[in-house]
Short mmCIF file of C-alpha atoms in Angstrom, two decimals:
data_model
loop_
_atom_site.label_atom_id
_atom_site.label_comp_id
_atom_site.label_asym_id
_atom_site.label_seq_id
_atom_site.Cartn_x
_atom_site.Cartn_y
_atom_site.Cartn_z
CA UNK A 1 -5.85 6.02 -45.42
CA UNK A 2 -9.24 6.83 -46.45
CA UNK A 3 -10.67 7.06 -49.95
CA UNK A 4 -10.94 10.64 -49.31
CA UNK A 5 -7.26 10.96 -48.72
CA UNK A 6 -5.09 8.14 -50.12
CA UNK A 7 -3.69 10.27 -52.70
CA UNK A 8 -1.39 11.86 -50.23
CA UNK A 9 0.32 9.24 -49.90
CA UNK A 10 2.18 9.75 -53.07
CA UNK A 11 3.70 13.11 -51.69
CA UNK A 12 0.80 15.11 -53.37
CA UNK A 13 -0.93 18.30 -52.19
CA UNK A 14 -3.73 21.11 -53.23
CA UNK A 15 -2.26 24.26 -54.39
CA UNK A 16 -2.07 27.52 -51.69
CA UNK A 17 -5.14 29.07 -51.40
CA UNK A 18 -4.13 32.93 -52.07
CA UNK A 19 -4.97 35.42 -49.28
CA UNK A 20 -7.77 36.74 -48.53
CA UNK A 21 -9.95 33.84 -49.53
CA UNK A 22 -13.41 33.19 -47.28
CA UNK A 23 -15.23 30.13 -46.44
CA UNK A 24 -18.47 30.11 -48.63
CA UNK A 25 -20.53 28.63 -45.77
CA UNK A 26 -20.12 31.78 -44.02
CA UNK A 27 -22.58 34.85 -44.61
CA UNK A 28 -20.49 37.92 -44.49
CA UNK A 29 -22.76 41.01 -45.14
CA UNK A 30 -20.01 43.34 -47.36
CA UNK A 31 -20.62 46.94 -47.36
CA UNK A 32 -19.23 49.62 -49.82
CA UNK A 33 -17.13 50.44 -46.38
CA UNK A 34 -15.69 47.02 -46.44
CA UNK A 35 -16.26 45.38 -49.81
CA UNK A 36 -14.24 42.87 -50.68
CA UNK A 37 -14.85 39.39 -50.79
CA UNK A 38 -12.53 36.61 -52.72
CA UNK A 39 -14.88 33.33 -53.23
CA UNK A 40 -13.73 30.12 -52.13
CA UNK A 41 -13.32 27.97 -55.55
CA UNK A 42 -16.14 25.79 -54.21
CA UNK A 43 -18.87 28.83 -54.97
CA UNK A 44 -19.77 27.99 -58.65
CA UNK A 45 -23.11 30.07 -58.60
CA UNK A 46 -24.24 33.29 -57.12
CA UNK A 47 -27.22 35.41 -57.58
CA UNK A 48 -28.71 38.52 -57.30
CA UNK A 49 -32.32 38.78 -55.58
CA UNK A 50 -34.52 41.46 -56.09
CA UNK A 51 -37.98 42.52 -54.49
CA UNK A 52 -40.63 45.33 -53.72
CA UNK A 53 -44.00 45.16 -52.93
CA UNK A 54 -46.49 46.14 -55.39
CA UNK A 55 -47.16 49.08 -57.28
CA UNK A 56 -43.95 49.66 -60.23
CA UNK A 57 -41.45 48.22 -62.08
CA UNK A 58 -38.11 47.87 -60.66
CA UNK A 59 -35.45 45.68 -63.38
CA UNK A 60 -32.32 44.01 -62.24
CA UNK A 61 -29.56 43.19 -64.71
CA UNK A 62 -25.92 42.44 -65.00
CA UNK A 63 -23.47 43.69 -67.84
CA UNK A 64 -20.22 41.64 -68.47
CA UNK A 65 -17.12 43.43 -69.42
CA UNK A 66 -13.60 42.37 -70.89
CA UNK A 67 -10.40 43.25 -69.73
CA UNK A 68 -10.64 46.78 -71.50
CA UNK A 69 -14.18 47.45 -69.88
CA UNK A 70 -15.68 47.06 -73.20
CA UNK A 71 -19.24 45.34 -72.84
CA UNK A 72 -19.12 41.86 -74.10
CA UNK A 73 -23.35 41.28 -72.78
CA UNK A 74 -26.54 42.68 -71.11
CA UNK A 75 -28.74 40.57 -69.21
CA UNK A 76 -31.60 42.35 -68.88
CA UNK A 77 -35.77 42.13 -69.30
CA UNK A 78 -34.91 42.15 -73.36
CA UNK A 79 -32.73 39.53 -72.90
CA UNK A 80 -32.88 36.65 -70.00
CA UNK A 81 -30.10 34.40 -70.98
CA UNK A 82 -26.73 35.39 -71.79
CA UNK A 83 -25.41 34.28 -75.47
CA UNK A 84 -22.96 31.86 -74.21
CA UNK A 85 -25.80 30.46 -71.47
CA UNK A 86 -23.83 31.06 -67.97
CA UNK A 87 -26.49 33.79 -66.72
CA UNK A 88 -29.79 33.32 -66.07
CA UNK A 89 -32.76 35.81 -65.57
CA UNK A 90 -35.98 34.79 -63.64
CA UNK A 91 -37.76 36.96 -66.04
CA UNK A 92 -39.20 40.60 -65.83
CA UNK A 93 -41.74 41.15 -63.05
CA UNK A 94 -43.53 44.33 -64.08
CA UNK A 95 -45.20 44.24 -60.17
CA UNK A 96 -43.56 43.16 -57.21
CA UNK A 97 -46.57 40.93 -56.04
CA UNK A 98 -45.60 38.42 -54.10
CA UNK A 99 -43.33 37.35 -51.35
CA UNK A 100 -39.52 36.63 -51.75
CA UNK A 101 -37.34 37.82 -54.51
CA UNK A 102 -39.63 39.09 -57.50
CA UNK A 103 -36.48 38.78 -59.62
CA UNK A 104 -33.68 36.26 -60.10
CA UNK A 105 -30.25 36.65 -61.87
CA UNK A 106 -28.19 33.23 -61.90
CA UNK A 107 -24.37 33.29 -62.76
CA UNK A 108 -22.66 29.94 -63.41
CA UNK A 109 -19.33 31.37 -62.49
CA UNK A 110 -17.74 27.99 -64.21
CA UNK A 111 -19.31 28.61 -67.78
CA UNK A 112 -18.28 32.52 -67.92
CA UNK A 113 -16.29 32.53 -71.11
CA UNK A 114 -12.50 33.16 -70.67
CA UNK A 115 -13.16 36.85 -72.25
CA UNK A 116 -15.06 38.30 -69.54
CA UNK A 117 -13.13 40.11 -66.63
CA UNK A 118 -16.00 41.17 -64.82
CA UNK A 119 -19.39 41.60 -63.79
CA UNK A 120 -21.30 44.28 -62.95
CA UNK A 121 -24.91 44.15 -61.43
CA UNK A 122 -26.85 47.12 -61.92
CA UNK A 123 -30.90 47.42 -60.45
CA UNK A 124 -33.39 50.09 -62.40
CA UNK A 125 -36.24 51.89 -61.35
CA UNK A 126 -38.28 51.33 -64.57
CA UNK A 127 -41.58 53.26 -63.82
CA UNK A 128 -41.51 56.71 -64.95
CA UNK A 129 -41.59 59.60 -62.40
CA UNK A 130 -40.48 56.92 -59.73
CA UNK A 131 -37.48 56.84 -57.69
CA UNK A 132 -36.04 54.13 -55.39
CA UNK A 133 -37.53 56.29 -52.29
CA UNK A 134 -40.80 55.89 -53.69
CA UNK A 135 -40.65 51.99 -54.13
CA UNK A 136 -42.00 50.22 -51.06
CA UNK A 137 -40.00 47.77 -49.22
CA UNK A 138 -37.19 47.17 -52.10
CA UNK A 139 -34.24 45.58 -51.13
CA UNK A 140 -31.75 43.68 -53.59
CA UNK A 141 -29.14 41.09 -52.37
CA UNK A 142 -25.88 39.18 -53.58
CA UNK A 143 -26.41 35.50 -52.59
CA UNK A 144 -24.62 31.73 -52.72
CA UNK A 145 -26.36 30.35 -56.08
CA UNK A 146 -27.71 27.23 -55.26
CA UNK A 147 -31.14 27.97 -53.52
CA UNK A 148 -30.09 25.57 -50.86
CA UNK A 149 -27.55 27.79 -49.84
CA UNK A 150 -29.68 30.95 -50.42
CA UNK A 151 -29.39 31.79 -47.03
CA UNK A 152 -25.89 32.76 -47.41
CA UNK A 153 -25.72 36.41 -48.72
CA UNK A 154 -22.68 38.29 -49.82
CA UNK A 155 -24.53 41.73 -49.39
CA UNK A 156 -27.95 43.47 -49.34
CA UNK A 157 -29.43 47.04 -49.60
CA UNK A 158 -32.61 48.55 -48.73
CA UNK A 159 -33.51 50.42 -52.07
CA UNK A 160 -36.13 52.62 -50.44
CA UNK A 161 -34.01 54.40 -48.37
CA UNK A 162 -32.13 55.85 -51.57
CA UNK A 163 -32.73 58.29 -53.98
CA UNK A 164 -31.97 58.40 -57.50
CA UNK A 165 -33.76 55.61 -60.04
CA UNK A 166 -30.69 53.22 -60.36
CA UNK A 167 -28.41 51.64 -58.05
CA UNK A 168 -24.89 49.45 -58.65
CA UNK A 169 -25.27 46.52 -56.74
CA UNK A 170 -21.90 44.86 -56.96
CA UNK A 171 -19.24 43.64 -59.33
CA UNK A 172 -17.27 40.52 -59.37
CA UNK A 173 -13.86 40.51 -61.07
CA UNK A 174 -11.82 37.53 -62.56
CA UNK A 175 -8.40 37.38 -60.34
CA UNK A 176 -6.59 34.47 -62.27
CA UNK A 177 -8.37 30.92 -61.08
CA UNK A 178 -10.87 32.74 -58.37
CA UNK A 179 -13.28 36.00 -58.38
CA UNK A 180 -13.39 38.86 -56.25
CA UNK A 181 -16.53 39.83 -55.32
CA UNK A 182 -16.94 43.82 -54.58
CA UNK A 183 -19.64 45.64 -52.90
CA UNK A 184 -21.08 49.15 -54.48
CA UNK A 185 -24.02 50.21 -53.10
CA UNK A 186 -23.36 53.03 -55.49
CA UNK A 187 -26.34 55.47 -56.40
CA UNK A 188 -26.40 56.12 -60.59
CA UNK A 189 -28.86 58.05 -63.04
CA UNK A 190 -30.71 55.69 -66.08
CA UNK A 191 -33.98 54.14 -65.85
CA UNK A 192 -32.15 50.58 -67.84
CA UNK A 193 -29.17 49.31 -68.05
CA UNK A 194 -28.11 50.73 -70.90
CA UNK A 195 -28.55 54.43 -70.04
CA UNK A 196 -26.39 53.57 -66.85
CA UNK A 197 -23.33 52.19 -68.85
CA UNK A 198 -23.08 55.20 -71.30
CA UNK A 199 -22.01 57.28 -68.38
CA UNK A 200 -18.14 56.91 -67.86
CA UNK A 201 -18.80 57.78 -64.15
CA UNK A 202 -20.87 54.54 -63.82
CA UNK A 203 -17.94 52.81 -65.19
CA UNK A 204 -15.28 53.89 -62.70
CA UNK A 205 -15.54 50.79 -60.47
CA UNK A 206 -14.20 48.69 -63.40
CA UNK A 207 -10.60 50.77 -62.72
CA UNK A 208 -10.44 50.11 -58.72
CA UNK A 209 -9.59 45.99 -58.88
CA UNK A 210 -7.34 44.58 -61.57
CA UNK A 211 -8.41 41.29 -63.50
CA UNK A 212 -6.12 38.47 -64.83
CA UNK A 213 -6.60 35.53 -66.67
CA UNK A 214 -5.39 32.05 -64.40
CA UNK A 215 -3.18 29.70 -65.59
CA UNK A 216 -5.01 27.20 -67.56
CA UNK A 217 -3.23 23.32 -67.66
CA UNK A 218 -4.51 19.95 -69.66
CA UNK A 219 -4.18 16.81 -68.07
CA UNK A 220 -4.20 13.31 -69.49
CA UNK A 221 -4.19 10.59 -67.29
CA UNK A 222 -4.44 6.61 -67.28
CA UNK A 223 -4.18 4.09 -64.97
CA UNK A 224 -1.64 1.57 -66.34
CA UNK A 225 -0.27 -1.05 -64.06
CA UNK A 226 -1.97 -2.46 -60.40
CA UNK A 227 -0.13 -4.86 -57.75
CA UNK A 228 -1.04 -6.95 -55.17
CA UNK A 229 -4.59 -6.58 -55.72
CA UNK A 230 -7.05 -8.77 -53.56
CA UNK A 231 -7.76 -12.39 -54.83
CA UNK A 232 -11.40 -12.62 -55.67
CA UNK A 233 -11.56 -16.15 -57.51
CA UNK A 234 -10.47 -18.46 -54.67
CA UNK A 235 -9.53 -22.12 -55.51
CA UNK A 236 -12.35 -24.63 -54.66
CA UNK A 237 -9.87 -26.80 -52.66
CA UNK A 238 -6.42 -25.71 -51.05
CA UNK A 239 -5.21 -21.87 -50.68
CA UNK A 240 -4.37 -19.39 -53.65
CA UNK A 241 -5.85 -18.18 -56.47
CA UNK A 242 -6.46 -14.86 -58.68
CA UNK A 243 -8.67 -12.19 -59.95
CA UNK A 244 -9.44 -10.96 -63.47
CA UNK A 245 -8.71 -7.44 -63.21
CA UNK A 246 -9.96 -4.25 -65.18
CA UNK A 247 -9.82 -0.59 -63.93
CA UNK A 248 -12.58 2.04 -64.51
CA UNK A 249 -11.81 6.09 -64.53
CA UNK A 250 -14.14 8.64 -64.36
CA UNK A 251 -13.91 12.24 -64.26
CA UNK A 252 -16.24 14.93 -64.82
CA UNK A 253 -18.10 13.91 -67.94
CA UNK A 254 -15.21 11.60 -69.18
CA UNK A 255 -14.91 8.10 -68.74
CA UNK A 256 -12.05 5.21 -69.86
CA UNK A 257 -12.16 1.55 -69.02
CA UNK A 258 -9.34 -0.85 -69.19
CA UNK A 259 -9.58 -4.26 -70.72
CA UNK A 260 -9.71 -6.81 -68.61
CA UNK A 261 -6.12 -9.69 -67.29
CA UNK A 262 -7.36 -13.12 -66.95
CA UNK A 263 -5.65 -14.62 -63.66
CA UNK A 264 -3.29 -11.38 -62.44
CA UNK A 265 -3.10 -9.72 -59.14
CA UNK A 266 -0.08 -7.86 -60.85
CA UNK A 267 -1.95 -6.57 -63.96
CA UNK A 268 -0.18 -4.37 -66.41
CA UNK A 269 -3.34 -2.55 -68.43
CA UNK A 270 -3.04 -0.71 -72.03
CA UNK A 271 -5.44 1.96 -71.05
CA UNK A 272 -6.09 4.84 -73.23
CA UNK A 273 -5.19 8.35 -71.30
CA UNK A 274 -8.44 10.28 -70.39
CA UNK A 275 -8.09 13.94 -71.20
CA UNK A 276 -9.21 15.66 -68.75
CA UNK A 277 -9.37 19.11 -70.24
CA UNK A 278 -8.60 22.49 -68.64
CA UNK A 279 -7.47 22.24 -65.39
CA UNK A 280 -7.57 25.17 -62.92
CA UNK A 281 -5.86 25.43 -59.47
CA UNK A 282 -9.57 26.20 -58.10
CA UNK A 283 -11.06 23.28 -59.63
CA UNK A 284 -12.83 21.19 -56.79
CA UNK A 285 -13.32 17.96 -59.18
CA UNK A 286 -11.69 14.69 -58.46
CA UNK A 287 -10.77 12.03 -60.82
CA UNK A 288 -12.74 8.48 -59.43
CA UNK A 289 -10.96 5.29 -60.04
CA UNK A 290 -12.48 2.15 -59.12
CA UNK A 291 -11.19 -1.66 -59.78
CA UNK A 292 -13.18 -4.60 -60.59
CA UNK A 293 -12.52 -8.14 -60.97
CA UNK A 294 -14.20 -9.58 -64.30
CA UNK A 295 -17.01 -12.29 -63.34
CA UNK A 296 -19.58 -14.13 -65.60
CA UNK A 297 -22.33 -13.62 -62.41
CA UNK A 298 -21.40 -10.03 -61.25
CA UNK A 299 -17.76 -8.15 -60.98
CA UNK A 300 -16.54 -7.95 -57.73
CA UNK A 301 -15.19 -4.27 -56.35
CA UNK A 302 -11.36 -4.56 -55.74
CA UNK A 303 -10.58 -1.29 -54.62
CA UNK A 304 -11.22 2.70 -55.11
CA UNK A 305 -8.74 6.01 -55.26
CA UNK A 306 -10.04 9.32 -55.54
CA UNK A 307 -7.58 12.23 -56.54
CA UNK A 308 -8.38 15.74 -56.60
CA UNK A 309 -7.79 17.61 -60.12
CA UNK A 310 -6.30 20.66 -58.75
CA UNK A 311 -3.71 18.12 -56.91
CA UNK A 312 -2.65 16.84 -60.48
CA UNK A 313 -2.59 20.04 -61.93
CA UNK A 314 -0.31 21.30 -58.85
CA UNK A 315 2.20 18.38 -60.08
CA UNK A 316 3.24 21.22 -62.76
CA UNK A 317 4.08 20.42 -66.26
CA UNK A 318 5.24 17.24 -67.60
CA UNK A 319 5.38 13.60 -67.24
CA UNK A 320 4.67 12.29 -63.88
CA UNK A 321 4.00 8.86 -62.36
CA UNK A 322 2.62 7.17 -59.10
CA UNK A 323 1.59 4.12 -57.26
CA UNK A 324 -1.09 4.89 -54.80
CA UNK A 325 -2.97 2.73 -52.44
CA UNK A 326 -6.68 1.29 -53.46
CA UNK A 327 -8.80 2.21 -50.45
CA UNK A 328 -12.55 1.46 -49.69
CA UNK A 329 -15.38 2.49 -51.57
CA UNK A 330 -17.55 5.06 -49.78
CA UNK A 331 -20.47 3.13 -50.89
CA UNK A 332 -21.94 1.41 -47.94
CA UNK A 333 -22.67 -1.88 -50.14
CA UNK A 334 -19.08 -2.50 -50.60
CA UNK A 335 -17.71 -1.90 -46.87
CA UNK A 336 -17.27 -5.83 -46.87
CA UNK A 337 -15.69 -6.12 -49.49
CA UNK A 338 -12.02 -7.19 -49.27
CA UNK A 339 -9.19 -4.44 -50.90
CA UNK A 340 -5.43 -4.89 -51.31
CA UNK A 341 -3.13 -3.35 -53.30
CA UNK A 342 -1.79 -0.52 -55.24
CA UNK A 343 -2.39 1.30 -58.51
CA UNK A 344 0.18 3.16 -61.17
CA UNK A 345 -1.12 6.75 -61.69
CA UNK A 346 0.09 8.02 -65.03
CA UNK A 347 -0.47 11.60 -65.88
CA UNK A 348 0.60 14.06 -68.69
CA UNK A 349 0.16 17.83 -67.68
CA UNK A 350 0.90 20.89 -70.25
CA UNK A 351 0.69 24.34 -69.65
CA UNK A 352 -2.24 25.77 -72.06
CA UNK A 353 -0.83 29.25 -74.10
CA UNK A 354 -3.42 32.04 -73.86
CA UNK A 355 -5.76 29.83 -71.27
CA UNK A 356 -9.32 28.39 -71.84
#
């Protein structure tokens, strides 16, 4: 087995991906005919990308709602960064000069707070006595977040062949651990963002998809016990010997580290559990172990295990224990290195009331 997949050794799995899900790395192109879109887990950021050439002010924004449609935040030329930080505006561009998008809106799907239900993304025609027919080659798209991935785009319009001054873009809804993005393309009166959420009709969307929270679980894990790790401290004459054993765990921002057993390939550690906070079934994180025997001129890698979070959080509440095999680094400098051996996977998992 390979680091990547040692866990499943231990009779683990991922949870079911619901239906309907899509492959980020594909570009799909949604229309208001066909407009649904449920992102893969992986998709952490999207955007919204806005341009025109020169000659007015077009504004894009996004409003987040609760679970009663009541506004929780504006992002908008008045206010680039949402007040808990998860979206992002490029800034206002009063012009359209220049090539690409003239505007930016970032959403860190991840850091949304718990409260919001969805997102709606709304784009303005700003100058008075304009309308979107008048605006010259505006266009506004729904894209994969990271600008590597840019390429990738959810949906797109061409503003200029509309009337009216204001357009809804899209709107992505919370459906328990994943979103649903939704194409509009719907046409709406206002000039900001604010005139177009005062009118109910504008609203309506918000009633066609329902939003739920997802079941939110904490997880506590330690690695407590190894055996039949590799020898690393060979005797100088004759065969045998041992290793001096500690264990390192990483995850996310969170890292424990074992103490180190003088002379034991069967080591039997007093780690402190990690807590690994809220756990989602669409988290893509993996907890990184890696175990090292103790040397006065440079530790020596015994072994490494990789298990996903959303495989522990599968496991379902309670106490729950494994051994799993020590595998390879995949860090070319320790290919060479010799690994034997198994690990004791200890985890607590508790289902969190009223989520995040």
């Amino acid at each position: 087995m390979s680091y990547y997949d040692a866990w499943q050794g231990a009779g683990l799995s991922l949870p079911d991906q619901p239906e309907g899900i899509q492959d980020w790395r594909h570009t799909v192109q949604l229309s208001h005919e066909s407009p649904d879109y449920l992102l893969d887990g992986s998709i952490k950021e999207v955007a919204m990308g806005l341009g025109w050439d020169a000659g007015c002010d077009v504004d894009g924004s996004v409003v987040m709602f609760d679970a009663d449609h009541q506004v929780v935040d504006v992002v908008w030329y008045q206010q680039l960064i949402s007040k808990d930080g998860s979206i992002k505006h490029s800034g206002d561009d009063r012009t359209g000069e220049g090539g690409g998008d003239d505007e930016v809106i970032r959403v860190n799907l991840v850091e949304l707070p718990k409260r919001v239900h969805h997102l709606m993304f709304v784009v303005c025609v700003y100058s008075e006595g304009v309308s979107f027919s008048q605006v010259r080659s505006a266009y506004v798209r729904m894209k994969h977040g990271k600008p590597k991935h840019e390429g990738l785009v959810l949906c797109e319009y061409n503003l200029s062949e509309l009337g009216g001054t204001a357009m809804l873009l899209a709107m992505i809804t919370r459906r328990g651990a994943f979103w649903n993005f939704r194409a509009l393309g719907r046409q709406a009166g206002g000039r900001t963002v604010l005139e177009v959420v005062q009118d109910p009709y504008n609203l309506e969307p918000l009633s066609g998809i329902e939003s739920f929270d997802p079941l939110v679980r904490r997880i506590h894990i330690a690695v407590k016990e190894g055996r039949k790790l590799a020898i690393k401290d060979k005797k100088l004459f004759g065969k045998g010997g041992s290793s001096d054993p500690y264990v390192k765990l990483k995850y996310k921002g969170g890292k424990a580290k074992s103490e180190v057993i003088d002379k034991d390939i069967h080591p039997k550690w007093n780690m402190e559990p990690i807590d690994m906070g809220n756990v989602i079934e669409s988290e893509h994180k993996a907890v990184k172990i890696t175990v090292w025997d103790y040397d006065l001129t440079g530790d020596d890698f015994m072994g490494a295990l990789r298990i996903p979070a959303a495989a522990l959080y599968k496991a379902g509440p309670g106490s729950h224990e494994w051994w799993m095999p020590l595998t390879k680094s995949k860090k070319s400098k320790y290919e060479g290195a010799n690994v034997e051996g198994d690990v004791l996977i200890q985890i607590l998992v508790q289902d969190v009331s009223g989520g995040q």
